[in-house]
Amino acid sequence: MNLDPMIHTPARLQIVSLLATATEAEFAFVRDSLDMSDSVVSKHAAALEKAGYVEIRKGYVGKRPRTWFKLTRDGRRAFDEYVTNLQEIVGRPLADAPRTDG
């Protein structure tokens, strides 16, 4: 069982988790929902795009430039696997854990 290091970074996990609930999300929505700076969102979204987990689309609303993020199929698969692995880790019975009370 392996936790994907691309998703495991807290900021990336937050971004991917948010995108997993939407078809597409606008940059400002992601930034404001996660209470992150523009630079943090940009940096981590670019890393997720490079890994093939997020698609970044740029366009305009009226005359204003906008950026949208969308989780790719690979991103969805990686996120689902990450969540499954994490559930297995935290869901193990306490009886399996080593005793620390001496």
Short mmCIF file of C-alpha atoms in Angstrom, two decimals:
data_model
loop_
_atom_site.label_atom_id
_atom_site.label_comp_id
_atom_site.label_asym_id
_atom_site.label_seq_id
_atom_site.Cartn_x
_atom_site.Cartn_y
_atom_site.Cartn_z
CA MET A 1 0.00 0.00 0.00
CA ASN A 2 1.45 3.31 -1.07
CA LEU A 3 0.23 6.87 -0.60
CA ASP A 4 0.82 8.79 -3.82
CA PRO A 5 3.43 11.49 -3.01
CA MET A 6 1.96 13.77 -5.68
CA ILE A 7 -1.36 13.87 -3.82
CA HIS A 8 0.02 13.45 -0.29
CA THR A 9 1.25 17.06 -0.08
CA PRO A 10 -1.45 18.82 1.99
CA ALA A 11 -2.16 21.63 -0.51
CA ARG A 12 -2.42 19.17 -3.43
CA LEU A 13 -4.64 16.84 -1.43
CA GLN A 14 -6.97 19.75 -0.70
CA ILE A 15 -7.07 20.80 -4.36
CA VAL A 16 -7.67 17.27 -5.65
CA SER A 17 -10.32 16.64 -2.97
CA LEU A 18 -12.17 19.80 -3.96
CA LEU A 19 -11.94 19.01 -7.68
CA ALA A 20 -13.22 15.48 -7.04
CA THR A 21 -16.56 17.02 -6.06
CA ALA A 22 -16.98 19.16 -9.19
CA THR A 23 -16.93 18.87 -12.95
CA GLU A 24 -14.72 21.94 -13.16
CA ALA A 25 -13.75 24.72 -10.74
CA GLU A 26 -12.64 28.29 -11.37
CA PHE A 27 -9.30 29.43 -9.91
CA ALA A 28 -10.84 31.97 -7.52
CA PHE A 29 -13.30 29.40 -6.20
CA VAL A 30 -10.47 26.96 -5.45
CA ARG A 31 -8.33 29.68 -3.88
CA ASP A 32 -11.13 31.05 -1.72
CA SER A 33 -12.61 27.67 -0.75
CA LEU A 34 -9.24 26.40 0.42
CA ASP A 35 -8.03 29.74 1.82
CA MET A 36 -4.80 29.62 -0.19
CA SER A 37 -2.82 32.35 -1.89
CA ASP A 38 -2.78 32.70 -5.67
CA SER A 39 0.84 31.55 -5.78
CA VAL A 40 0.18 28.39 -3.73
CA VAL A 41 -2.78 27.40 -5.91
CA SER A 42 -0.80 28.11 -9.09
CA LYS A 43 2.28 26.19 -7.96
CA HIS A 44 0.42 23.08 -6.86
CA ALA A 45 -2.04 23.10 -9.76
CA ALA A 46 0.92 23.25 -12.17
CA ALA A 47 2.54 20.27 -10.43
CA LEU A 48 -0.73 18.33 -10.62
CA GLU A 49 -1.07 19.22 -14.30
CA LYS A 50 2.48 18.04 -15.00
CA ALA A 51 1.62 14.72 -13.30
CA GLY A 52 -1.45 14.40 -15.53
CA TYR A 53 -3.89 14.67 -12.62
CA VAL A 54 -5.39 18.09 -13.40
CA GLU A 55 -6.33 19.79 -16.64
CA ILE A 56 -5.93 23.58 -16.64
CA ARG A 57 -8.06 25.59 -19.06
CA LYS A 58 -7.71 29.32 -19.64
CA GLY A 59 -10.31 31.55 -21.20
CA TYR A 60 -12.32 34.70 -20.74
CA VAL A 61 -15.55 35.70 -19.07
CA GLY A 62 -16.37 38.91 -20.86
CA LYS A 63 -13.03 40.68 -21.08
CA ARG A 64 -11.65 39.17 -17.89
CA PRO A 65 -9.19 36.26 -18.10
CA ARG A 66 -10.15 33.18 -16.10
CA THR A 67 -8.55 29.84 -15.27
CA TRP A 68 -10.43 26.61 -14.62
CA PHE A 69 -9.24 23.32 -13.16
CA LYS A 70 -10.61 19.88 -13.86
CA LEU A 71 -9.58 16.51 -12.45
CA THR A 72 -8.48 14.16 -15.26
CA ARG A 73 -9.33 10.44 -15.41
CA ASP A 74 -5.84 9.67 -14.14
CA GLY A 75 -6.32 12.22 -11.38
CA ARG A 76 -9.65 10.67 -10.37
CA ARG A 77 -8.12 7.19 -10.37
CA ALA A 78 -5.12 8.37 -8.30
CA PHE A 79 -7.38 10.18 -5.83
CA ASP A 80 -9.71 7.18 -5.43
CA GLU A 81 -6.70 4.91 -4.85
CA TYR A 82 -5.22 7.38 -2.37
CA VAL A 83 -8.47 7.50 -0.38
CA THR A 84 -8.79 3.70 -0.41
CA ASN A 85 -5.20 3.30 0.82
CA LEU A 86 -5.70 5.92 3.51
CA GLN A 87 -8.91 4.22 4.69
CA GLU A 88 -7.03 0.92 4.94
CA ILE A 89 -4.34 2.57 7.03
CA VAL A 90 -6.69 4.32 9.46
CA GLY A 91 -9.22 1.50 9.45
CA ARG A 92 -6.91 -1.20 10.79
CA PRO A 93 -8.14 -2.58 14.11
CA LEU A 94 -6.30 -1.26 17.15
CA ALA A 95 -5.62 -4.89 18.12
CA ASP A 96 -3.18 -5.04 15.22
CA ALA A 97 -1.20 -2.12 16.60
CA PRO A 98 1.81 -2.81 18.81
CA ARG A 99 1.21 -2.18 22.49
CA THR A 100 3.06 0.73 24.03
CA ASP A 101 1.97 0.41 27.66
CA GLY A 102 4.83 -1.86 28.64
#
